[in-house]
Coordinates of C-alpha atoms in Angstrom, one line a residue:
Chain A
M541 CA 34.3 35.2 35.0
S542 CA 30.3 36.8 36.0
L543 CA 28.7 35.9 38.8
R544 CA 24.9 35.3 38.7
L545 CA 22.0 33.9 41.4
V546 CA 20.4 30.7 40.7
V547 CA 17.3 29.8 42.5
D548 CA 16.7 26.2 42.8
W549 CA 12.4 26.7 41.9
I550 CA 12.0 23.2 43.7
A551 CA 13.4 23.9 46.8
C552 CA 12.3 28.4 47.0
D553 CA 9.2 28.4 48.9
A554 CA 8.5 32.0 48.9
R555 CA 9.9 33.2 52.2
G556 CA 11.1 36.5 50.5
V557 CA 14.2 36.3 52.9
C558 CA 16.3 37.1 49.3
A559 CA 14.8 40.1 48.2
E560 CA 14.5 41.4 51.5
L561 CA 18.8 40.9 51.8
F562 CA 19.3 42.0 48.3
P563 CA 16.7 43.9 46.5
E564 CA 19.4 45.3 44.0
R565 CA 18.7 42.2 41.9
I566 CA 15.9 40.5 43.3
R567 CA 12.3 41.3 43.1
L568 CA 9.2 39.5 44.5
D569 CA 6.3 38.0 41.6
E570 CA 2.7 38.4 43.1
W571 CA 2.8 35.2 44.4
G572 CA 6.2 36.0 46.2
Y573 CA 8.7 34.3 44.3
P574 CA 12.2 35.3 43.4
I575 CA 12.5 37.7 40.2
I576 CA 16.3 37.8 39.4
S577 CA 17.6 40.6 37.7
S578 CA 19.8 40.0 34.2
E579 CA 21.9 42.7 35.6
P580 CA 25.3 41.9 36.5
I581 CA 26.5 41.5 40.2
T582 CA 29.4 43.8 40.2
P583 CA 32.2 43.2 42.7
D584 CA 30.7 45.6 45.4
L585 CA 27.5 44.1 45.1
E586 CA 28.6 40.5 45.8
H587 CA 28.5 40.5 49.5
H588 CA 24.8 41.4 49.6
A589 CA 24.4 38.6 46.8
Q590 CA 26.7 36.1 48.9
R591 CA 24.0 37.2 51.9
A592 CA 20.6 36.5 50.7
V593 CA 22.7 32.9 49.6
N594 CA 23.1 32.2 52.9
A595 CA 20.2 33.4 54.8
C596 CA 17.7 31.5 52.4
P597 CA 15.9 29.1 54.5
L598 CA 15.3 26.5 52.5
M599 CA 19.0 26.8 50.9
A600 CA 17.2 27.6 47.5
L601 CA 19.6 30.2 46.2
N602 CA 22.9 29.8 44.6
L603 CA 25.6 31.5 43.1
R604 CA 27.6 30.4 40.3
R605 CA 30.5 31.6 38.9
D606 CA 31.1 31.2 35.0
Chain B
M1167 CA 37.6 6.6 11.0
T1168 CA 37.6 3.3 9.0
Q1169 CA 35.2 3.2 6.0
D1170 CA 31.9 2.8 6.9
N1171 CA 30.4 -0.4 8.6
A1172 CA 27.8 -1.7 6.2
R1173 CA 28.4 -4.9 7.2
N1174 CA 25.9 -6.9 5.5
T1175 CA 27.1 -10.2 6.0
T1176 CA 23.8 -12.0 6.1
G1177 CA 22.7 -10.5 2.2
I1178 CA 20.0 -8.5 3.4
S1179 CA 19.4 -5.1 2.0
P1180 CA 19.0 -2.3 4.0
P1181 CA 15.2 -0.6 3.6
A1182 CA 15.5 2.0 0.2
G1183 CA 13.6 4.7 0.7
I1184 CA 10.6 4.9 2.8
P1185 CA 9.8 3.4 5.2
R1186 CA 12.5 2.4 7.1
L1187 CA 10.6 2.1 10.5
L1188 CA 6.5 1.4 9.9
P1189 CA 6.1 -1.6 8.1
P1190 CA 2.5 -1.3 6.2
S1191 CA 1.4 -3.6 8.7
P1192 CA 2.2 -4.9 12.2
C1193 CA 5.3 -7.0 12.2
T1194 CA 5.4 -8.4 15.8
D1195 CA 7.1 -11.7 15.6
L1196 CA 10.7 -12.2 15.9
M1197 CA 11.3 -14.4 12.8
S1198 CA 9.9 -12.1 10.7
H1199 CA 11.6 -9.4 12.0
L1200 CA 14.9 -11.1 11.8
R1201 CA 14.3 -12.4 8.0
S1202 CA 13.1 -9.0 7.1
F1203 CA 16.5 -6.8 8.5
G1204 CA 18.7 -9.9 9.2
P1205 CA 20.1 -10.7 12.8
L1206 CA 21.2 -8.2 15.1
P1207 CA 25.0 -7.7 15.0
P1208 CA 27.1 -7.5 18.1
A1209 CA 27.5 -4.2 19.6
F1210 CA 30.3 -2.6 20.9
R1211 CA 31.9 0.9 21.7
H1212 CA 32.2 1.5 17.3
V1213 CA 28.3 1.9 17.3
I1214 CA 28.9 5.1 19.6
D1215 CA 31.2 6.4 16.6
H1216 CA 29.1 5.4 13.5
V1217 CA 25.3 7.2 15.5
N1218 CA 27.9 10.1 15.4
A1219 CA 28.9 9.9 11.6
S1220 CA 25.1 9.3 11.1
G1221 CA 24.1 13.0 12.4
L1222 CA 21.0 11.0 14.0
L1223 CA 19.1 13.3 15.8
G1224 CA 17.1 12.4 18.9
R1225 CA 13.3 12.2 17.9
G1226 CA 11.6 12.8 21.1
G1227 CA 11.4 16.9 20.7
A1228 CA 14.4 18.2 21.4
G1229 CA 16.2 16.9 18.4
F1230 CA 19.5 16.5 20.5
P1231 CA 22.7 14.7 18.7
T1232 CA 21.7 10.9 19.8
G1233 CA 26.0 10.0 19.5
T1234 CA 26.8 13.3 21.3
K1235 CA 24.4 12.2 24.2
M1236 CA 25.6 8.1 23.8
A1237 CA 29.3 9.8 24.0
A1238 CA 28.3 11.7 27.5
V1239 CA 27.1 8.6 29.0
E1240 CA 30.1 6.3 27.9
A1241 CA 32.6 9.0 28.7
R1242 CA 31.4 9.2 32.8
G1243 CA 33.3 5.4 32.9
R1244 CA 30.8 3.7 35.0
R1245 CA 28.5 1.2 33.3
P1246 CA 25.1 2.8 32.9
V1247 CA 21.0 2.4 32.3
I1248 CA 19.6 2.5 29.3
V1249 CA 16.0 4.1 29.7
A1250 CA 14.2 3.5 26.4
N1251 CA 11.1 6.7 26.7
G1252 CA 8.1 5.2 25.3
T1253 CA 5.5 7.2 27.5
E1254 CA 4.4 9.5 24.7
G1255 CA 2.8 11.9 27.3
E1256 CA 1.7 14.3 24.4
P1257 CA -2.0 14.0 23.8
A1258 CA -2.0 14.2 20.6
S1259 CA 0.6 12.1 19.7
A1260 CA 0.6 8.6 18.2
K1261 CA 4.0 7.9 16.6
D1262 CA 5.5 6.1 19.3
R1263 CA 2.6 3.8 20.6
T1264 CA 1.9 3.0 16.7
L1265 CA 6.0 2.1 16.5
M1266 CA 5.9 -0.4 19.2
M1267 CA 3.1 -1.7 18.0
F1268 CA 3.8 -2.2 14.4
A1269 CA 7.7 -3.0 15.3
P1270 CA 8.3 -3.6 18.6
H1271 CA 11.4 -6.2 17.4
L1272 CA 13.3 -2.6 16.0
V1273 CA 13.0 -0.9 19.3
L1274 CA 13.9 -3.6 21.2
D1275 CA 16.6 -4.4 18.9
G1276 CA 18.2 -0.5 19.1
I1277 CA 17.0 -1.0 23.3
S1278 CA 20.0 -3.9 23.2
T1279 CA 22.4 -2.6 20.6
A1280 CA 22.8 0.5 22.9
A1281 CA 22.9 -1.6 25.9
S1282 CA 26.1 -3.6 24.4
A1283 CA 27.6 -0.7 23.0
L1284 CA 27.9 1.0 26.4
D1285 CA 28.4 -1.9 28.6
A1286 CA 24.6 -0.8 30.2
S1287 CA 24.4 -2.7 33.4
D1288 CA 20.4 -2.6 33.0
A1289 CA 17.8 -1.9 30.5
I1290 CA 14.1 -0.3 30.7
I1291 CA 11.9 0.4 28.2
C1292 CA 9.0 3.1 29.9
I1293 CA 5.6 2.7 28.7
D1294 CA 2.5 4.6 29.9
S1295 CA 0.7 2.5 32.1
A1296 CA -2.7 3.4 30.2
H1297 CA -1.4 2.2 26.8
G1298 CA -1.9 -1.3 27.4
Q1299 CA -2.1 -3.0 24.2
V1300 CA 1.3 -1.5 24.0
A1301 CA 2.8 -3.0 27.1
T1302 CA 0.9 -6.0 25.7
T1303 CA 2.4 -6.0 22.5
I1304 CA 5.9 -5.3 24.0
A1305 CA 5.3 -8.0 26.5
A1306 CA 5.4 -11.0 23.6
A1307 CA 7.9 -9.7 21.9
L1308 CA 10.3 -9.4 24.7
A1309 CA 9.3 -13.3 25.6
E1310 CA 10.2 -14.2 22.2
R1311 CA 13.1 -12.4 22.6
V1312 CA 14.6 -14.1 25.9
V1313 CA 13.7 -17.7 24.5
A1314 CA 15.6 -16.6 21.6
G1315 CA 18.4 -15.2 24.1
I1316 CA 19.1 -12.1 21.5
D1317 CA 19.5 -9.5 24.0
R1318 CA 22.9 -9.6 26.3
V1319 CA 21.9 -7.2 28.7
P1320 CA 17.8 -8.0 29.3
I1321 CA 15.1 -5.7 29.2
R1322 CA 12.1 -5.2 31.1
I1323 CA 8.9 -2.9 30.7
E1324 CA 8.3 -0.4 33.3
L1325 CA 4.3 1.0 33.4
T1326 CA 4.6 5.1 34.1
P1327 CA 1.9 6.8 35.7
H1328 CA -0.6 8.9 33.3
R1329 CA 0.7 12.6 33.0
Y1330 CA 2.0 14.6 31.0
V1331 CA 5.8 15.8 32.4
A1332 CA 6.1 11.7 33.2
G1333 CA 8.2 11.6 30.5
E1334 CA 10.1 14.9 31.1
E1335 CA 13.6 12.4 31.6
T1336 CA 14.6 13.8 35.2
A1337 CA 11.0 13.1 36.0
L1338 CA 11.1 9.7 35.0
V1339 CA 14.0 8.6 36.2
H1340 CA 13.0 10.0 39.8
W1341 CA 9.8 7.9 39.4
L1342 CA 12.4 4.6 38.6
N1343 CA 14.2 5.4 41.6
G1344 CA 11.0 5.5 43.5
G1345 CA 10.1 8.9 43.7
D1346 CA 6.8 11.0 41.8
A1347 CA 7.3 11.0 38.5
K1348 CA 8.3 14.6 38.4
P1349 CA 11.1 16.8 37.6
T1350 CA 14.1 17.2 39.5
T1351 CA 16.1 20.3 39.4
T1352 CA 19.1 19.7 37.2
P1353 CA 22.5 19.7 37.2
P1354 CA 23.0 16.4 37.2
R1355 CA 21.0 15.6 34.1
P1356 CA 20.6 12.0 33.7
F1357 CA 23.8 11.4 31.8
E1358 CA 25.7 12.1 34.8
K1359 CA 23.6 10.9 37.8
G1360 CA 19.9 9.3 36.9
V1361 CA 18.4 5.6 37.6
R1362 CA 20.5 4.3 40.9
G1363 CA 22.9 6.8 40.8
R1364 CA 23.9 5.5 37.7
P1365 CA 24.5 7.2 34.4
T1366 CA 21.9 7.4 32.4
L1367 CA 21.1 7.7 28.8
V1368 CA 17.4 8.1 28.3
D1369 CA 16.2 8.3 24.6
N1370 CA 13.0 8.0 22.6
V1371 CA 12.4 5.0 21.2
E1372 CA 11.7 6.3 17.4
T1373 CA 15.6 7.6 17.9
L1374 CA 16.4 4.0 19.0
A1375 CA 14.5 2.3 16.6
N1376 CA 17.1 4.6 14.2
V1377 CA 19.9 3.2 16.1
A1378 CA 19.0 -0.1 15.7
L1379 CA 18.9 0.2 11.9
I1380 CA 22.2 2.5 12.1
A1381 CA 23.9 -0.5 14.0
R1382 CA 22.6 -3.0 10.7
F1383 CA 23.6 -0.7 7.8
G1384 CA 25.6 1.7 8.6
S1385 CA 25.7 5.8 8.9
E1386 CA 26.4 6.6 4.9
W1387 CA 22.9 4.2 4.4
F1388 CA 21.6 6.4 7.2
R1389 CA 22.1 9.6 5.4
T1390 CA 20.5 8.3 2.2
V1391 CA 17.3 10.0 2.9
G1392 CA 16.6 13.4 4.8
Q1393 CA 18.8 16.6 4.7
P1394 CA 22.7 16.6 5.6
A1395 CA 21.5 18.5 8.9
E1396 CA 18.9 16.6 9.8
P1397 CA 19.1 13.1 8.5
G1398 CA 17.1 10.2 8.4
T1399 CA 13.2 9.8 8.6
V1400 CA 10.4 11.3 10.9
L1401 CA 6.8 10.0 12.4
L1402 CA 4.7 12.4 12.3
T1403 CA 0.9 12.4 13.8
V1404 CA -1.2 13.4 11.3
S1405 CA -5.1 14.6 12.7
G1406 CA -7.8 17.2 12.7
R1407 CA -8.9 18.2 9.6
V1408 CA -7.2 16.6 6.8
G1409 CA -8.1 13.2 4.4
S1410 CA -6.3 10.4 5.4
P1411 CA -5.2 11.4 9.3
G1412 CA -2.8 9.1 11.1
V1413 CA 0.9 8.3 11.5
I1414 CA 2.9 8.5 8.4
E1415 CA 6.9 8.3 8.5
V1416 CA 8.2 11.2 5.5
P1417 CA 12.2 11.9 5.5
S1418 CA 13.2 15.2 7.3
G1419 CA 13.4 18.1 5.8
S1420 CA 9.9 17.2 3.6
T1421 CA 8.0 20.5 2.6
F1422 CA 4.5 21.1 4.8
S1423 CA 2.9 21.3 0.7
E1424 CA 4.0 17.7 0.1
L1425 CA 3.1 16.4 3.6
L1426 CA -0.2 17.9 3.2
H1427 CA -0.8 16.8 -0.2
R1428 CA -0.1 13.0 1.1
V1429 CA -3.0 13.0 3.6
D1430 CA -5.0 14.7 1.1
T1431 CA -5.5 18.3 2.3
E1432 CA -5.9 21.6 0.9
I1433 CA -3.6 24.3 2.1
G1434 CA -6.4 26.6 1.2
N1435 CA -9.0 24.7 3.5
I1436 CA -6.3 25.7 6.7
D1437 CA -6.8 27.8 8.7
A1438 CA -3.7 26.9 11.0
V1439 CA -1.7 24.1 11.8
L1440 CA -0.6 22.9 16.0
I1441 CA 3.1 21.5 14.5
G1442 CA 5.0 20.0 17.6
G1443 CA 2.8 19.3 20.3
Y1444 CA 1.4 21.2 23.2
F1445 CA 4.7 21.8 23.8
G1446 CA 4.8 23.2 20.0
T1447 CA 3.6 26.1 18.4
W1448 CA 0.2 27.3 15.9
V1449 CA 2.0 27.9 13.0
P1450 CA -0.9 30.3 10.4
S1451 CA -1.3 28.2 6.7
A1452 CA -0.1 31.5 5.1
L1453 CA 3.4 30.5 6.5
L1454 CA 3.1 26.7 5.9
S1455 CA 4.4 26.8 2.5
E1456 CA 7.7 27.9 3.7
L1457 CA 8.6 25.5 6.1
T1458 CA 9.7 22.1 6.3
V1459 CA 9.7 18.9 8.4
S1460 CA 12.4 20.1 10.5
H1461 CA 14.0 21.3 13.5
S1462 CA 16.0 24.3 12.2
S1463 CA 12.8 25.6 9.9
L1464 CA 10.5 25.6 12.5
R1465 CA 12.6 27.2 14.9
S1466 CA 13.7 29.8 12.4
A1467 CA 10.0 30.4 12.4
G1468 CA 9.5 30.6 16.2
G1469 CA 8.4 27.0 16.3
S1470 CA 9.4 23.9 17.0
L1471 CA 8.9 20.1 15.1
G1472 CA 8.9 18.5 18.9
S1473 CA 7.0 15.3 18.9
G1474 CA 5.8 15.8 15.1
V1475 CA 2.2 16.5 16.1
V1476 CA 0.8 18.3 12.7
F1477 CA -2.8 19.2 13.8
V1478 CA -5.0 20.9 11.0
L1479 CA -7.5 23.5 12.1
A1480 CA -9.9 23.6 9.3
K1481 CA -11.1 27.2 8.7
G1482 CA -14.2 28.4 10.5
A1483 CA -13.1 26.9 13.6
C1484 CA -12.3 28.7 16.3
G1485 CA -8.5 28.5 17.4
L1486 CA -9.1 30.6 20.6
Q1487 CA -11.3 28.0 22.1
Q1488 CA -9.1 25.5 21.0
S1489 CA -6.3 26.9 22.6
A1490 CA -8.0 27.9 25.5
R1491 CA -8.6 23.9 26.5
V1492 CA -5.1 22.9 25.6
I1493 CA -3.9 25.5 27.9
R1494 CA -6.0 25.0 30.5
W1495 CA -5.0 21.2 30.5
M1496 CA -1.1 22.2 30.8
A1497 CA -2.0 24.6 33.6
D1498 CA -3.3 21.3 35.1
Q1499 CA -0.4 19.6 34.3
N1500 CA 2.1 21.3 36.4
A1501 CA 3.5 19.3 38.8
G1502 CA 3.1 21.4 42.0
Q1503 CA 6.7 22.2 42.6
C1504 CA 7.3 25.5 41.5
G1505 CA 5.8 28.7 42.5
P1506 CA 5.7 30.2 38.7
C1507 CA 4.3 27.5 37.1
M1508 CA 1.7 26.2 39.4
F1509 CA 0.0 29.5 39.9
G1510 CA 1.4 31.8 36.6
L1511 CA -0.4 29.0 34.6
P1512 CA -3.7 28.6 35.9
A1513 CA -3.6 32.2 36.2
I1514 CA -2.5 32.5 32.0
A1515 CA -5.2 30.1 31.8
D1516 CA -7.8 31.8 33.6
A1517 CA -7.4 34.7 31.2
F1518 CA -7.2 33.3 28.2
E1519 CA -10.6 32.3 29.3
L1520 CA -11.8 35.4 29.5
I1521 CA -10.6 36.5 26.5
V1522 CA -12.5 34.0 24.7
A1523 CA -15.8 35.3 26.7
G1524 CA -14.6 38.9 25.2
G1525 CA -16.2 41.8 25.8
R1526 CA -14.4 44.6 28.3
R1527 CA -13.3 41.7 31.1
G1528 CA -11.6 40.3 27.8
R1529 CA -9.7 43.6 26.7
D1530 CA -8.4 43.5 30.8
A1531 CA -7.7 40.1 30.5
Y1532 CA -5.4 40.1 27.5
S1533 CA -3.5 42.8 29.3
R1534 CA -3.6 40.1 31.5
V1535 CA -1.8 37.8 30.0
Q1536 CA 0.7 39.7 28.2
Q1537 CA 1.8 40.7 31.8
L1538 CA 1.9 37.5 32.8
L1539 CA 3.5 35.3 29.8
P1540 CA 7.1 37.2 30.9
V1541 CA 6.9 36.5 34.2
V1542 CA 6.1 32.8 34.0
E1543 CA 8.9 31.8 31.7
R1544 CA 12.2 30.0 32.5
R1545 CA 11.4 30.0 35.9
G1546 CA 11.0 26.9 36.9
A1547 CA 12.8 23.5 37.2
C1548 CA 11.8 21.9 33.8
R1549 CA 10.3 23.6 30.5
H1550 CA 6.7 22.7 31.1
P1551 CA 5.8 26.6 31.5
D1552 CA 8.3 27.9 28.8
G1553 CA 6.1 25.1 26.7
A1554 CA 2.7 26.6 27.7
V1555 CA 4.2 30.2 27.3
R1556 CA 5.4 29.9 24.0
F1557 CA 2.1 27.6 23.1
T1558 CA 0.2 30.4 24.4
R1559 CA 2.2 33.5 22.7
S1560 CA 1.7 31.4 19.2
A1561 CA -2.2 31.1 20.0
L1562 CA -2.7 35.2 20.9
S1563 CA -0.4 35.6 17.6
T1564 CA -2.5 33.3 15.2
F1565 CA -5.5 33.9 16.1
A1566 CA -5.0 37.8 16.4
G1567 CA -7.8 38.2 14.2
D1568 CA -10.4 36.0 16.4
I1569 CA -9.5 37.7 19.1
D1570 CA -10.3 40.9 18.0
R1571 CA -13.7 39.7 17.2
H1572 CA -14.2 38.4 20.6
L1573 CA -13.1 41.7 22.0
K1574 CA -15.6 43.2 20.3
G1575 CA -17.9 41.0 21.5
R1576 CA -18.3 38.9 18.2
S1577 CA -17.2 35.9 19.9
C1578 CA -17.6 32.7 18.0
A1579 CA -20.8 30.1 18.7
P1580 CA -19.3 27.7 21.2
E1581 CA -17.8 24.1 19.5
P1582 CA -16.9 20.7 20.6
A1583 CA -13.1 20.7 21.4
M1584 CA -11.0 19.4 18.3
L1585 CA -7.9 18.3 20.3
P1586 CA -7.5 15.5 23.4
T1587 CA -7.0 16.5 26.9
P1588 CA -7.3 13.8 28.3
I1589 CA -8.0 12.8 32.3
T1590 CA -4.5 12.0 33.8
G1591 CA -3.5 10.1 37.0
G1592 CA -1.2 9.7 40.1
W1593 CA 2.3 10.6 40.2
R1594 CA 3.7 7.1 41.1

């Protein structure tokens, strides 16, 4: 069972909060939109991922377990 | 499962060989249609099993097994909505329009069959509002069917906005629900939750015409043409530098050599072929003899059968210029919803145009395109940016020789557009 971050591209408006809170796995492209790393989110990073999801002003970031 | 159901109680023989879908001349009146194919059999759940057994793959571009999709809709346990996608947004494709003009009743039979089999509450056929003649033909056919009382679930026409992405299944559903014809985030997909929140079967009109034939003549008959993994026929729109352009019906798995011979074209005169549409890829002529008209063959070559577009670029034409126009058009067709697409595609188009112009700026632009492509793909709600990126990659690869010349300052002379880039309208 792995955790991955999924962006709702229609809701996302390049506010950049996610990259600020979780730079280990999220960086921004030249237009300010998140590039999610394909590296796994290890247990020690889980709470950072959750903070980034909670902090998105547009609720455009989601955490999926599959 | 019981023996295959060639219920030929009417004594009408199924089509032998080709063609199956496209008559030599339009057959628009109901009586002639019924004389050729026999009455429309009553359709219940069992039709789904027959479509599954037939191995029919969707003809809208994705090639997804139709029976699987029908079963998924049925499994939701609510009365679904049937949506026939006749929007044909690919500019270089004419096969759906042609099918609807030449065999409207076959398409409508397919919708009717799916609606009965799935116990649908509504059935809708979507036609691009710019395709007026098609709408008129379908409307006349529907009027005949209403008088004859053929369709258990009444079918209505909806005229959609003239835009490329309007035919994407979530965009179509969103528009039918009163919104813009722009894609929505998935999940949920239409089969789960679509028109008015109901499970919705969205199928291409060619797919549904095949369902109509399977309902009459069975899955074993369906498999007598084509290949085991991809049975049946495929409608192709052949254009460009060919002897006999037009829409043709070929067995799935035909070789491109056979196809080109049939349209009076020599492989030797070809530079490259665009296969699948603007959502497809350029294939150099050297590879054509190894490929067949099938999803699997084209996928293995990094391409796609898509909506059956086959555009032949003659030797001497500039594939770069032709591609640049397509890429710009694809960029303009973005729905303005997803950042990487709405900023990235125009940036790719800008860079590609600079490559065409050549010289030092072209060389910088070449690096820029290589940097942009992996950033844009797979970062949007729908597959539009992915299609544009794949098309661009295939152009860069197929026309590498031209790029080399352009960047060395030896650009081709400007030439007229050979691929259509239509002016499109609003989102409602």
